[in-house]
């Protein structure tokens, strides 16, 4: 019996040793797995942050391109504008090849004079050249144009209801000014362009309607205060009305983008707007 008892005790002791050993092994294995999991989670989190950063950069680039209408982004079927001819201004090639600040300092004073002319043709040509100047991709001279004191003139030209081609060019100029900094967008708003853009959404000219909705998108996308001003000016219903009267893809795309800007920002606007 004593032999049997000792054998049983030995077996129990061995079993306990095995359990302790296995328990220690299990703990070490769990610790290693946890360490691996943490490393895996860290790598995954880093990849997600990098992917998110890339997407944000892409989104910012796409939004910047949406905000500014480029010099070669003409309506379908429209011919490129003819070279300016006072001091004969600049051709489209000149705009592309001349540094913006240098060109602005040389050209703007003369262009301002022609913009104030009583000759409708000269005014149109000058407005068109300002549009080209502000449509270059890199560093357009928005500040120089604002400092020339002519934003009010372009806003006034939006009222030329019998000259839709001039309204279009003026709206394009103001759209690109509003694509700049918050302060530059504010200049366009403070000169009274916003309600005129809403009115132009009813223009019989489709290109004018498209340019007006583009400008409103720039204004609404700048900050919640300007978004609310667009809504309070009746912009939402006017924009929604565009979808029932056009099949032009670019107009629908720009109207949709402007609607998205009206839905962004905090605090959200009151539902009754």
PDB file of C-alpha atoms in Angstrom:
ATOM      1  CA  UNK A   1       0.000   0.000   0.000  1.00  0.00           C
ATOM      2  CA  UNK A   2       2.842   2.342   0.851  1.00  0.00           C
ATOM      3  CA  UNK A   3       4.436   1.595  -2.516  1.00  0.00           C
ATOM      4  CA  UNK A   4       1.185   2.229  -4.303  1.00  0.00           C
ATOM      5  CA  UNK A   5       0.644   5.454  -2.335  1.00  0.00           C
ATOM      6  CA  UNK A   6       4.120   6.720  -3.205  1.00  0.00           C
ATOM      7  CA  UNK A   7       3.607   5.866  -6.867  1.00  0.00           C
ATOM      8  CA  UNK A   8       0.336   7.744  -6.875  1.00  0.00           C
ATOM      9  CA  UNK A   9       1.963  10.742  -5.228  1.00  0.00           C
ATOM     10  CA  UNK A  10       4.790  10.647  -7.764  1.00  0.00           C
ATOM     11  CA  UNK A  11       2.293  10.611 -10.622  1.00  0.00           C
ATOM     12  CA  UNK A  12       0.381  13.542  -9.133  1.00  0.00           C
ATOM     13  CA  UNK A  13       3.614  15.489  -8.677  1.00  0.00           C
ATOM     14  CA  UNK A  14       4.697  14.786 -12.257  1.00  0.00           C
ATOM     15  CA  UNK A  15       1.274  15.781 -13.528  1.00  0.00           C
ATOM     16  CA  UNK A  16       1.434  19.041 -11.588  1.00  0.00           C
ATOM     17  CA  UNK A  17       4.892  19.749 -12.992  1.00  0.00           C
ATOM     18  CA  UNK A  18       3.621  19.148 -16.501  1.00  0.00           C
ATOM     19  CA  UNK A  19       0.621  21.428 -15.876  1.00  0.00           C
ATOM     20  CA  UNK A  20       2.870  24.170 -14.535  1.00  0.00           C
ATOM     21  CA  UNK A  21       5.248  23.723 -17.458  1.00  0.00           C
ATOM     22  CA  UNK A  22       2.416  23.799 -19.986  1.00  0.00           C
ATOM     23  CA  UNK A  23       0.890  26.798 -18.261  1.00  0.00           C
ATOM     24  CA  UNK A  24       4.187  28.664 -18.467  1.00  0.00           C
ATOM     25  CA  UNK A  25       4.540  27.746 -22.123  1.00  0.00           C
ATOM     26  CA  UNK A  26       0.992  28.892 -22.797  1.00  0.00           C
ATOM     27  CA  UNK A  27       1.627  32.199 -21.089  1.00  0.00           C
ATOM     28  CA  UNK A  28       4.785  32.771 -23.093  1.00  0.00           C
ATOM     29  CA  UNK A  29       2.962  31.851 -26.290  1.00  0.00           C
ATOM     30  CA  UNK A  30       0.132  34.261 -25.465  1.00  0.00           C
ATOM     31  CA  UNK A  31       2.620  37.028 -24.757  1.00  0.00           C
ATOM     32  CA  UNK A  32       4.358  36.424 -28.077  1.00  0.00           C
ATOM     33  CA  UNK A  33       1.023  36.395 -29.893  1.00  0.00           C
ATOM     34  CA  UNK A  34       0.003  39.610 -28.182  1.00  0.00           C
ATOM     35  CA  UNK A  35       3.267  41.241 -29.164  1.00  0.00           C
ATOM     36  CA  UNK A  36       2.814  40.098 -32.736  1.00  0.00           C
ATOM     37  CA  UNK A  37      -0.774  41.343 -32.728  1.00  0.00           C
ATOM     38  CA  UNK A  38       0.353  44.759 -31.483  1.00  0.00           C
ATOM     39  CA  UNK A  39       2.998  44.987 -34.195  1.00  0.00           C
ATOM     40  CA  UNK A  40       0.460  43.906 -36.807  1.00  0.00           C
ATOM     41  CA  UNK A  41      -2.095  46.422 -35.534  1.00  0.00           C
ATOM     42  CA  UNK A  42       0.514  49.194 -35.606  1.00  0.00           C
ATOM     43  CA  UNK A  43       1.470  48.382 -39.191  1.00  0.00           C
ATOM     44  CA  UNK A  44      -2.175  48.253 -40.221  1.00  0.00           C
ATOM     45  CA  UNK A  45      -2.910  51.566 -38.504  1.00  0.00           C
ATOM     46  CA  UNK A  46       0.075  53.169 -40.221  1.00  0.00           C
ATOM     47  CA  UNK A  47      -1.061  51.884 -43.619  1.00  0.00           C
ATOM     48  CA  UNK A  48      -4.549  53.225 -42.974  1.00  0.00           C
ATOM     49  CA  UNK A  49      -3.147  56.645 -42.017  1.00  0.00           C
ATOM     50  CA  UNK A  50      -1.004  56.724 -45.149  1.00  0.00           C
ATOM     51  CA  UNK A  51      -3.968  55.713 -47.332  1.00  0.00           C
ATOM     52  CA  UNK A  52      -6.124  58.367 -45.692  1.00  0.00           C
ATOM     53  CA  UNK A  53      -3.454  61.021 -46.244  1.00  0.00           C
ATOM     54  CA  UNK A  54      -3.170  60.061 -49.923  1.00  0.00           C
ATOM     55  CA  UNK A  55      -6.935  60.236 -50.340  1.00  0.00           C
ATOM     56  CA  UNK A  56      -7.048  63.648 -48.661  1.00  0.00           C
ATOM     57  CA  UNK A  57      -4.324  64.957 -50.984  1.00  0.00           C
ATOM     58  CA  UNK A  58      -6.184  63.619 -54.007  1.00  0.00           C
ATOM     59  CA  UNK A  59      -9.421  65.153 -52.756  1.00  0.00           C
ATOM     60  CA  UNK A  60      -7.740  68.509 -52.134  1.00  0.00           C
ATOM     61  CA  UNK A  61      -6.251  68.481 -55.632  1.00  0.00           C
ATOM     62  CA  UNK A  62      -9.584  67.563 -57.222  1.00  0.00           C
ATOM     63  CA  UNK A  63     -11.362  70.301 -55.266  1.00  0.00           C
ATOM     64  CA  UNK A  64      -8.746  72.856 -56.292  1.00  0.00           C
ATOM     65  CA  UNK A  65      -9.220  71.896 -59.938  1.00  0.00           C
ATOM     66  CA  UNK A  66     -12.981  72.133 -59.538  1.00  0.00           C
ATOM     67  CA  UNK A  67     -12.740  75.582 -58.002  1.00  0.00           C
ATOM     68  CA  UNK A  68     -10.666  77.127 -60.777  1.00  0.00           C
ATOM     69  CA  UNK A  69     -11.648  77.061 -64.416  1.00  0.00           C
ATOM     70  CA  UNK A  70      -8.557  76.753 -66.600  1.00  0.00           C
ATOM     71  CA  UNK A  71      -7.637  78.862 -69.602  1.00  0.00           C
ATOM     72  CA  UNK A  72      -8.298  76.052 -72.077  1.00  0.00           C
ATOM     73  CA  UNK A  73     -11.599  75.032 -70.503  1.00  0.00           C
ATOM     74  CA  UNK A  74     -13.842  76.645 -73.097  1.00  0.00           C
ATOM     75  CA  UNK A  75     -17.461  75.710 -73.793  1.00  0.00           C
ATOM     76  CA  UNK A  76     -17.928  73.186 -76.584  1.00  0.00           C
ATOM     77  CA  UNK A  77     -17.655  74.760 -80.002  1.00  0.00           C
ATOM     78  CA  UNK A  78     -16.197  78.050 -78.800  1.00  0.00           C
ATOM     79  CA  UNK A  79     -13.051  79.285 -80.524  1.00  0.00           C
ATOM     80  CA  UNK A  80     -10.091  80.466 -78.460  1.00  0.00           C
ATOM     81  CA  UNK A  81     -10.166  84.238 -77.912  1.00  0.00           C
ATOM     82  CA  UNK A  82      -8.227  86.466 -80.252  1.00  0.00           C
ATOM     83  CA  UNK A  83      -5.072  88.189 -79.024  1.00  0.00           C
ATOM     84  CA  UNK A  84      -5.555  91.450 -77.167  1.00  0.00           C
ATOM     85  CA  UNK A  85      -4.843  94.521 -79.240  1.00  0.00           C
ATOM     86  CA  UNK A  86      -4.445  97.632 -77.190  1.00  0.00           C
ATOM     87  CA  UNK A  87      -0.854  97.365 -76.512  1.00  0.00           C
ATOM     88  CA  UNK A  88      -2.042  94.421 -77.917  1.00  0.00           C
ATOM     89  CA  UNK A  89      -2.155  92.676 -74.575  1.00  0.00           C
ATOM     90  CA  UNK A  90      -1.256  89.010 -74.558  1.00  0.00           C
ATOM     91  CA  UNK A  91      -2.091  85.915 -76.484  1.00  0.00           C
ATOM     92  CA  UNK A  92      -2.942  82.593 -74.861  1.00  0.00           C
ATOM     93  CA  UNK A  93       0.617  81.435 -75.498  1.00  0.00           C
ATOM     94  CA  UNK A  94       1.942  84.512 -73.726  1.00  0.00           C
ATOM     95  CA  UNK A  95      -0.126  83.655 -70.670  1.00  0.00           C
ATOM     96  CA  UNK A  96       1.313  80.173 -70.528  1.00  0.00           C
ATOM     97  CA  UNK A  97       4.948  81.196 -71.018  1.00  0.00           C
ATOM     98  CA  UNK A  98       5.239  84.405 -68.964  1.00  0.00           C
ATOM     99  CA  UNK A  99       5.597  84.421 -65.167  1.00  0.00           C
ATOM    100  CA  UNK A 100       2.281  85.532 -63.677  1.00  0.00           C
ATOM    101  CA  UNK A 101       3.581  88.309 -61.412  1.00  0.00           C
ATOM    102  CA  UNK A 102       5.786  89.811 -64.113  1.00  0.00           C
ATOM    103  CA  UNK A 103       3.025  89.629 -66.691  1.00  0.00           C
ATOM    104  CA  UNK A 104       0.504  91.128 -64.277  1.00  0.00           C
ATOM    105  CA  UNK A 105       2.682  94.110 -63.421  1.00  0.00           C
ATOM    106  CA  UNK A 106       3.237  94.808 -67.103  1.00  0.00           C
ATOM    107  CA  UNK A 107      -0.242  94.149 -68.457  1.00  0.00           C
ATOM    108  CA  UNK A 108      -2.826  94.980 -65.796  1.00  0.00           C
ATOM    109  CA  UNK A 109      -2.597  98.796 -65.836  1.00  0.00           C
ATOM    110  CA  UNK A 110      -3.321  98.949 -69.566  1.00  0.00           C
ATOM    111  CA  UNK A 111      -5.998  96.288 -69.308  1.00  0.00           C
ATOM    112  CA  UNK A 112      -7.738  98.254 -66.547  1.00  0.00           C
ATOM    113  CA  UNK A 113      -7.984 101.281 -68.828  1.00  0.00           C
ATOM    114  CA  UNK A 114      -9.579  99.286 -71.629  1.00  0.00           C
ATOM    115  CA  UNK A 115     -11.942  97.577 -69.180  1.00  0.00           C
ATOM    116  CA  UNK A 116     -13.355 100.988 -68.298  1.00  0.00           C
ATOM    117  CA  UNK A 117     -13.880 101.919 -71.952  1.00  0.00           C
ATOM    118  CA  UNK A 118     -17.260 102.946 -73.379  1.00  0.00           C
ATOM    119  CA  UNK A 119     -16.663 100.717 -76.398  1.00  0.00           C
ATOM    120  CA  UNK A 120     -18.505  97.413 -75.849  1.00  0.00           C
ATOM    121  CA  UNK A 121     -16.076  95.478 -78.027  1.00  0.00           C
ATOM    122  CA  UNK A 122     -13.051  96.796 -76.161  1.00  0.00           C
ATOM    123  CA  UNK A 123     -14.662  95.991 -72.807  1.00  0.00           C
ATOM    124  CA  UNK A 124     -15.423  92.443 -73.917  1.00  0.00           C
ATOM    125  CA  UNK A 125     -11.895  91.909 -75.204  1.00  0.00           C
ATOM    126  CA  UNK A 126     -10.379  93.248 -71.987  1.00  0.00           C
ATOM    127  CA  UNK A 127     -12.662  91.071 -69.817  1.00  0.00           C
ATOM    128  CA  UNK A 128     -11.651  88.070 -71.842  1.00  0.00           C
ATOM    129  CA  UNK A 129      -7.976  88.817 -71.288  1.00  0.00           C
ATOM    130  CA  UNK A 130      -8.485  89.137 -67.553  1.00  0.00           C
ATOM    131  CA  UNK A 131     -10.220  85.777 -67.650  1.00  0.00           C
ATOM    132  CA  UNK A 132      -7.208  84.240 -69.403  1.00  0.00           C
ATOM    133  CA  UNK A 133      -4.825  85.841 -66.960  1.00  0.00           C
ATOM    134  CA  UNK A 134      -6.671  84.410 -63.963  1.00  0.00           C
ATOM    135  CA  UNK A 135      -7.051  80.976 -65.539  1.00  0.00           C
ATOM    136  CA  UNK A 136      -3.388  80.001 -65.615  1.00  0.00           C
ATOM    137  CA  UNK A 137      -2.672  76.933 -63.513  1.00  0.00           C
ATOM    138  CA  UNK A 138       0.233  78.188 -61.412  1.00  0.00           C
ATOM    139  CA  UNK A 139       0.007  81.309 -59.239  1.00  0.00           C
ATOM    140  CA  UNK A 140      -2.649  83.350 -61.041  1.00  0.00           C
ATOM    141  CA  UNK A 141      -2.379  87.047 -60.084  1.00  0.00           C
ATOM    142  CA  UNK A 142      -5.629  87.182 -58.114  1.00  0.00           C
ATOM    143  CA  UNK A 143      -4.259  89.631 -55.557  1.00  0.00           C
ATOM    144  CA  UNK A 144      -2.983  91.958 -58.285  1.00  0.00           C
ATOM    145  CA  UNK A 145      -6.382  92.011 -59.989  1.00  0.00           C
ATOM    146  CA  UNK A 146      -8.139  92.731 -56.687  1.00  0.00           C
ATOM    147  CA  UNK A 147      -5.650  95.469 -55.845  1.00  0.00           C
ATOM    148  CA  UNK A 148      -6.349  97.079 -59.218  1.00  0.00           C
ATOM    149  CA  UNK A 149      -9.833  97.899 -57.883  1.00  0.00           C
ATOM    150  CA  UNK A 150     -11.793  96.346 -60.738  1.00  0.00           C
ATOM    151  CA  UNK A 151     -13.826  93.622 -59.011  1.00  0.00           C
ATOM    152  CA  UNK A 152     -16.811  95.972 -58.857  1.00  0.00           C
ATOM    153  CA  UNK A 153     -16.542  96.480 -62.610  1.00  0.00           C
ATOM    154  CA  UNK A 154     -16.789  92.747 -63.280  1.00  0.00           C
ATOM    155  CA  UNK A 155     -19.766  92.492 -60.919  1.00  0.00           C
ATOM    156  CA  UNK A 156     -21.483  95.298 -62.836  1.00  0.00           C
ATOM    157  CA  UNK A 157     -20.884  93.465 -66.120  1.00  0.00           C
ATOM    158  CA  UNK A 158     -22.898  90.509 -64.784  1.00  0.00           C
ATOM    159  CA  UNK A 159     -25.972  92.724 -65.231  1.00  0.00           C
ATOM    160  CA  UNK A 160     -25.513  93.023 -69.008  1.00  0.00           C
ATOM    161  CA  UNK A 161     -28.478  90.771 -69.761  1.00  0.00           C
ATOM    162  CA  UNK A 162     -28.397  91.546 -73.478  1.00  0.00           C
ATOM    163  CA  UNK A 163     -24.777  90.428 -73.727  1.00  0.00           C
ATOM    164  CA  UNK A 164     -24.577  86.856 -72.424  1.00  0.00           C
ATOM    165  CA  UNK A 165     -21.070  86.401 -73.815  1.00  0.00           C
ATOM    166  CA  UNK A 166     -19.891  89.289 -71.627  1.00  0.00           C
ATOM    167  CA  UNK A 167     -21.785  87.927 -68.612  1.00  0.00           C
ATOM    168  CA  UNK A 168     -20.067  84.604 -69.168  1.00  0.00           C
ATOM    169  CA  UNK A 169     -16.569  86.106 -69.295  1.00  0.00           C
ATOM    170  CA  UNK A 170     -17.209  88.295 -66.247  1.00  0.00           C
ATOM    171  CA  UNK A 171     -18.629  85.383 -64.293  1.00  0.00           C
ATOM    172  CA  UNK A 172     -15.556  83.323 -65.190  1.00  0.00           C
ATOM    173  CA  UNK A 173     -13.251  86.087 -63.914  1.00  0.00           C
ATOM    174  CA  UNK A 174     -15.145  86.293 -60.616  1.00  0.00           C
ATOM    175  CA  UNK A 175     -15.262  82.503 -60.307  1.00  0.00           C
ATOM    176  CA  UNK A 176     -11.483  82.325 -60.431  1.00  0.00           C
ATOM    177  CA  UNK A 177     -11.086  85.205 -58.003  1.00  0.00           C
ATOM    178  CA  UNK A 178     -13.386  83.313 -55.625  1.00  0.00           C
ATOM    179  CA  UNK A 179     -11.209  80.198 -56.046  1.00  0.00           C
ATOM    180  CA  UNK A 180      -8.426  81.896 -54.102  1.00  0.00           C
ATOM    181  CA  UNK A 181      -8.037  82.474 -50.378  1.00  0.00           C
ATOM    182  CA  UNK A 182     -10.890  83.100 -47.969  1.00  0.00           C
ATOM    183  CA  UNK A 183     -10.159  86.838 -48.078  1.00  0.00           C
ATOM    184  CA  UNK A 184     -10.245  86.823 -51.874  1.00  0.00           C
ATOM    185  CA  UNK A 185     -13.560  84.980 -51.890  1.00  0.00           C
ATOM    186  CA  UNK A 186     -14.886  87.546 -49.423  1.00  0.00           C
ATOM    187  CA  UNK A 187     -14.034  90.365 -51.837  1.00  0.00           C
ATOM    188  CA  UNK A 188     -16.348  88.835 -54.451  1.00  0.00           C
ATOM    189  CA  UNK A 189     -19.152  88.444 -51.915  1.00  0.00           C
ATOM    190  CA  UNK A 190     -18.759  91.921 -50.446  1.00  0.00           C
ATOM    191  CA  UNK A 191     -19.014  93.489 -53.906  1.00  0.00           C
ATOM    192  CA  UNK A 192     -22.493  92.007 -54.308  1.00  0.00           C
ATOM    193  CA  UNK A 193     -21.828  89.200 -56.777  1.00  0.00           C
ATOM    194  CA  UNK A 194     -23.643  86.446 -54.876  1.00  0.00           C
ATOM    195  CA  UNK A 195     -27.298  87.427 -55.549  1.00  0.00           C
ATOM    196  CA  UNK A 196     -26.405  88.168 -59.175  1.00  0.00           C
ATOM    197  CA  UNK A 197     -25.015  84.663 -59.590  1.00  0.00           C
ATOM    198  CA  UNK A 198     -28.271  83.253 -58.215  1.00  0.00           C
ATOM    199  CA  UNK A 199     -30.199  85.350 -60.762  1.00  0.00           C
ATOM    200  CA  UNK A 200     -27.937  84.113 -63.564  1.00  0.00           C
ATOM    201  CA  UNK A 201     -29.042  80.550 -62.852  1.00  0.00           C
ATOM    202  CA  UNK A 202     -32.206  81.597 -64.699  1.00  0.00           C
ATOM    203  CA  UNK A 203     -30.286  82.869 -67.741  1.00  0.00           C
ATOM    204  CA  UNK A 204     -31.446  81.555 -71.105  1.00  0.00           C
ATOM    205  CA  UNK A 205     -27.766  80.987 -71.936  1.00  0.00           C
ATOM    206  CA  UNK A 206     -26.575  77.590 -70.741  1.00  0.00           C
ATOM    207  CA  UNK A 207     -22.911  78.603 -70.513  1.00  0.00           C
ATOM    208  CA  UNK A 208     -23.850  81.535 -68.275  1.00  0.00           C
ATOM    209  CA  UNK A 209     -25.899  79.241 -66.032  1.00  0.00           C
ATOM    210  CA  UNK A 210     -22.993  76.821 -65.736  1.00  0.00           C
ATOM    211  CA  UNK A 211     -20.518  79.552 -64.867  1.00  0.00           C
ATOM    212  CA  UNK A 212     -22.882  81.007 -62.274  1.00  0.00           C
ATOM    213  CA  UNK A 213     -23.349  77.663 -60.517  1.00  0.00           C
ATOM    214  CA  UNK A 214     -19.584  77.164 -60.553  1.00  0.00           C
ATOM    215  CA  UNK A 215     -19.072  80.538 -58.864  1.00  0.00           C
ATOM    216  CA  UNK A 216     -21.697  79.727 -56.240  1.00  0.00           C
ATOM    217  CA  UNK A 217     -19.900  76.452 -55.550  1.00  0.00           C
ATOM    218  CA  UNK A 218     -16.691  78.341 -54.831  1.00  0.00           C
ATOM    219  CA  UNK A 219     -18.468  80.759 -52.509  1.00  0.00           C
ATOM    220  CA  UNK A 220     -20.470  78.095 -50.660  1.00  0.00           C
ATOM    221  CA  UNK A 221     -17.418  75.890 -50.256  1.00  0.00           C
ATOM    222  CA  UNK A 222     -15.334  78.597 -48.608  1.00  0.00           C
ATOM    223  CA  UNK A 223     -16.985  78.643 -45.173  1.00  0.00           C
ATOM    224  CA  UNK A 224     -20.260  77.989 -43.369  1.00  0.00           C
ATOM    225  CA  UNK A 225     -21.160  81.689 -43.329  1.00  0.00           C
ATOM    226  CA  UNK A 226     -20.941  82.000 -47.117  1.00  0.00           C
ATOM    227  CA  UNK A 227     -22.743  78.666 -47.523  1.00  0.00           C
ATOM    228  CA  UNK A 228     -25.598  80.112 -45.476  1.00  0.00           C
ATOM    229  CA  UNK A 229     -25.608  83.292 -47.573  1.00  0.00           C
ATOM    230  CA  UNK A 230     -26.030  81.221 -50.734  1.00  0.00           C
ATOM    231  CA  UNK A 231     -28.916  79.334 -49.122  1.00  0.00           C
ATOM    232  CA  UNK A 232     -30.559  82.516 -47.834  1.00  0.00           C
ATOM    233  CA  UNK A 233     -30.301  84.010 -51.326  1.00  0.00           C
ATOM    234  CA  UNK A 234     -32.445  81.206 -52.748  1.00  0.00           C
ATOM    235  CA  UNK A 235     -29.504  79.340 -54.234  1.00  0.00           C
ATOM    236  CA  UNK A 236     -30.701  75.849 -53.330  1.00  0.00           C
ATOM    237  CA  UNK A 237     -34.009  75.919 -55.197  1.00  0.00           C
ATOM    238  CA  UNK A 238     -32.439  77.717 -58.163  1.00  0.00           C
ATOM    239  CA  UNK A 239     -29.707  75.091 -58.432  1.00  0.00           C
ATOM    240  CA  UNK A 240     -32.186  72.238 -58.098  1.00  0.00           C
ATOM    241  CA  UNK A 241     -34.151  73.762 -60.953  1.00  0.00           C
ATOM    242  CA  UNK A 242     -31.184  73.341 -63.288  1.00  0.00           C
ATOM    243  CA  UNK A 243     -31.550  69.575 -63.328  1.00  0.00           C
ATOM    244  CA  UNK A 244     -34.954  69.783 -65.005  1.00  0.00           C
ATOM    245  CA  UNK A 245     -33.872  72.101 -67.827  1.00  0.00           C
ATOM    246  CA  UNK A 246     -30.488  70.757 -68.936  1.00  0.00           C
ATOM    247  CA  UNK A 247     -28.840  67.583 -70.131  1.00  0.00           C
ATOM    248  CA  UNK A 248     -25.375  69.127 -70.380  1.00  0.00           C
ATOM    249  CA  UNK A 249     -23.032  66.804 -68.493  1.00  0.00           C
ATOM    250  CA  UNK A 250     -20.602  69.478 -67.273  1.00  0.00           C
ATOM    251  CA  UNK A 251     -23.431  71.672 -65.983  1.00  0.00           C
ATOM    252  CA  UNK A 252     -24.990  68.757 -64.115  1.00  0.00           C
ATOM    253  CA  UNK A 253     -21.599  67.854 -62.659  1.00  0.00           C
ATOM    254  CA  UNK A 254     -20.922  71.397 -61.467  1.00  0.00           C
ATOM    255  CA  UNK A 255     -24.413  71.781 -60.058  1.00  0.00           C
ATOM    256  CA  UNK A 256     -23.987  68.519 -58.140  1.00  0.00           C
ATOM    257  CA  UNK A 257     -20.622  69.685 -56.791  1.00  0.00           C
ATOM    258  CA  UNK A 258     -22.170  72.986 -55.670  1.00  0.00           C
ATOM    259  CA  UNK A 259     -24.996  71.125 -53.928  1.00  0.00           C
ATOM    260  CA  UNK A 260     -22.394  69.050 -52.087  1.00  0.00           C
ATOM    261  CA  UNK A 261     -20.778  72.271 -50.852  1.00  0.00           C
ATOM    262  CA  UNK A 262     -24.153  73.448 -49.575  1.00  0.00           C
ATOM    263  CA  UNK A 263     -24.346  70.283 -47.464  1.00  0.00           C
ATOM    264  CA  UNK A 264     -20.903  70.672 -45.931  1.00  0.00           C
ATOM    265  CA  UNK A 265     -19.605  72.616 -42.970  1.00  0.00           C
ATOM    266  CA  UNK A 266     -20.475  73.001 -39.297  1.00  0.00           C
ATOM    267  CA  UNK A 267     -22.784  73.991 -37.846  1.00  0.00           C
ATOM    268  CA  UNK A 268     -25.230  72.586 -40.398  1.00  0.00           C
ATOM    269  CA  UNK A 269     -27.721  75.047 -41.861  1.00  0.00           C
ATOM    270  CA  UNK A 270     -31.344  75.182 -40.650  1.00  0.00           C
ATOM    271  CA  UNK A 271     -33.555  72.788 -42.585  1.00  0.00           C
ATOM    272  CA  UNK A 272     -35.965  75.561 -43.644  1.00  0.00           C
ATOM    273  CA  UNK A 273     -33.258  77.069 -45.848  1.00  0.00           C
TER     274      UNK A 273
END
